[in-house]
């Protein structure tokens, strides 16, 4: 897995192919490609006025007017000079590359073109880094609406530059995993003497944005970077800009990866569970088991209500077993089924989210099985079977309902059913703990990789003229 690249690889590779073809004397072909990038940015690569030797690269940023207020036009003139052309209709900036006049250092030029979005963003950072360097702290805070409902704020003081990103999480699952990631990042920063402090606040904006129009929302988070002179110095600022302006995407990328892992892991465990559940065979009659165990104590309840169902005796009172503090099991028999409901208490909202993912995957797996019993899950509110009872209503309480039909309660299969049902609560919480442990270890590893790059803030060798940071810089070498 890699740290996300700052440059646009598609743009670079497209231009590289065109240049190499021209150098090889091949016929120039027309081109018309639209490339997407983060933050709703679009690139358009085409021929100018149908001339196949002239390639125009245009970029569209919804927030470019806000960047212009902070010197974006001047920075692009400095970086691209004569390559700049009149902007294409519907785009903010255009660069023109002539295949009949290819410069000797064309690989470096292509790298620089691939960094066009990054360089547009850089204008804001460089402006406020200069304010801090000159001790000019009376300047108005920069506000860049870089995505719908997401904003970047930059403010300079005499001794620091504060950068705040607001970011919107799609759902509560993303909030939980994002908070885990940021907690691991904070832990990693404690071991570093050069990395900038990073703060995270959920729902409420940080102190720097008090008395502003910053949103207060359960699905909004704020990431704050405090950059000191060692991070904004001219020898290190390029590396700082590369990392800071990509951090939002880095965070959401790893949230998606973590969710994908949890789903795949739960799907695999659900498959294993179904294999056992479907292995309902009569016990060997020659086996004589007389030892009283924890399982056998539980079995007395199940067998009693399985017999009620078998005999059609459905008027019996529901069994209520308080098997743990604040956790209860309910068993009820009908003529055609036995319903078993477990209430379970989750330790925190992280457990709730992972538990809901697990139960969703279990339900998906059950759809493919013709013999497994239906399993239902409800969060906070008790299921219909427990309406008008003293069942708890709580944000950290969930209810797991098994509907057992005669094929599950028959004397030839009931032992296997009891084995699985009475252990299901522990099975669920065991995999919640395993998933949380994995997420923490994964985020810790990714935080370590991020800090290694963040700490590589050194003055460049004066004998080497390096103005761009390539994607290779960010590849983690195993």
mmCIF file of C-alpha atoms in Angstrom, residues 11 23 40 58 66-67 90 92 105 143 182 210 245 248 281 294 301 311 352 363 406 419 430 438:
data_model
loop_
_atom_site.group_PDB
_atom_site.id
_atom_site.type_symbol
_atom_site.label_atom_id
_atom_site.label_comp_id
_atom_site.label_asym_id
_atom_site.label_seq_id
_atom_site.Cartn_x
_atom_site.Cartn_y
_atom_site.Cartn_z
ATOM 1 C CA UNK A 11 -1.565 12.983 -17.176
ATOM 2 C CA UNK A 23 10.699 11.262 -30.945
ATOM 3 C CA UNK A 40 -13.738 17.319 -8.204
ATOM 4 C CA UNK A 58 -6.306 22.226 -19.126
ATOM 5 C CA UNK A 66 -10.545 31.613 -4.248
ATOM 6 C CA UNK A 67 -7.003 30.473 -5.062
ATOM 7 C CA UNK A 90 -14.775 25.923 -19.150
ATOM 8 C CA UNK A 92 -9.203 27.731 -15.351
ATOM 9 C CA UNK A 105 14.615 18.089 -20.013
ATOM 10 C CA UNK A 143 -10.924 30.271 3.444
ATOM 11 C CA UNK A 182 -6.436 10.189 14.197
ATOM 12 C CA UNK A 210 -14.967 29.764 17.064
ATOM 13 C CA UNK A 245 -2.795 19.230 1.014
ATOM 14 C CA UNK A 248 -7.754 14.635 3.680
ATOM 15 C CA UNK A 281 -26.117 -34.490 12.156
ATOM 16 C CA UNK A 294 -21.654 -24.658 31.217
ATOM 17 C CA UNK A 301 -33.651 -24.015 28.778
ATOM 18 C CA UNK A 311 -45.639 -30.875 21.264
ATOM 19 C CA UNK A 352 -21.655 -0.927 17.726
ATOM 20 C CA UNK A 363 -27.583 -11.853 6.992
ATOM 21 C CA UNK A 406 -38.552 -27.703 13.497
ATOM 22 C CA UNK A 419 -23.896 -25.501 20.677
ATOM 23 C CA UNK A 430 -14.605 -11.998 19.925
ATOM 24 C CA UNK A 438 -6.437 -5.123 13.394
#
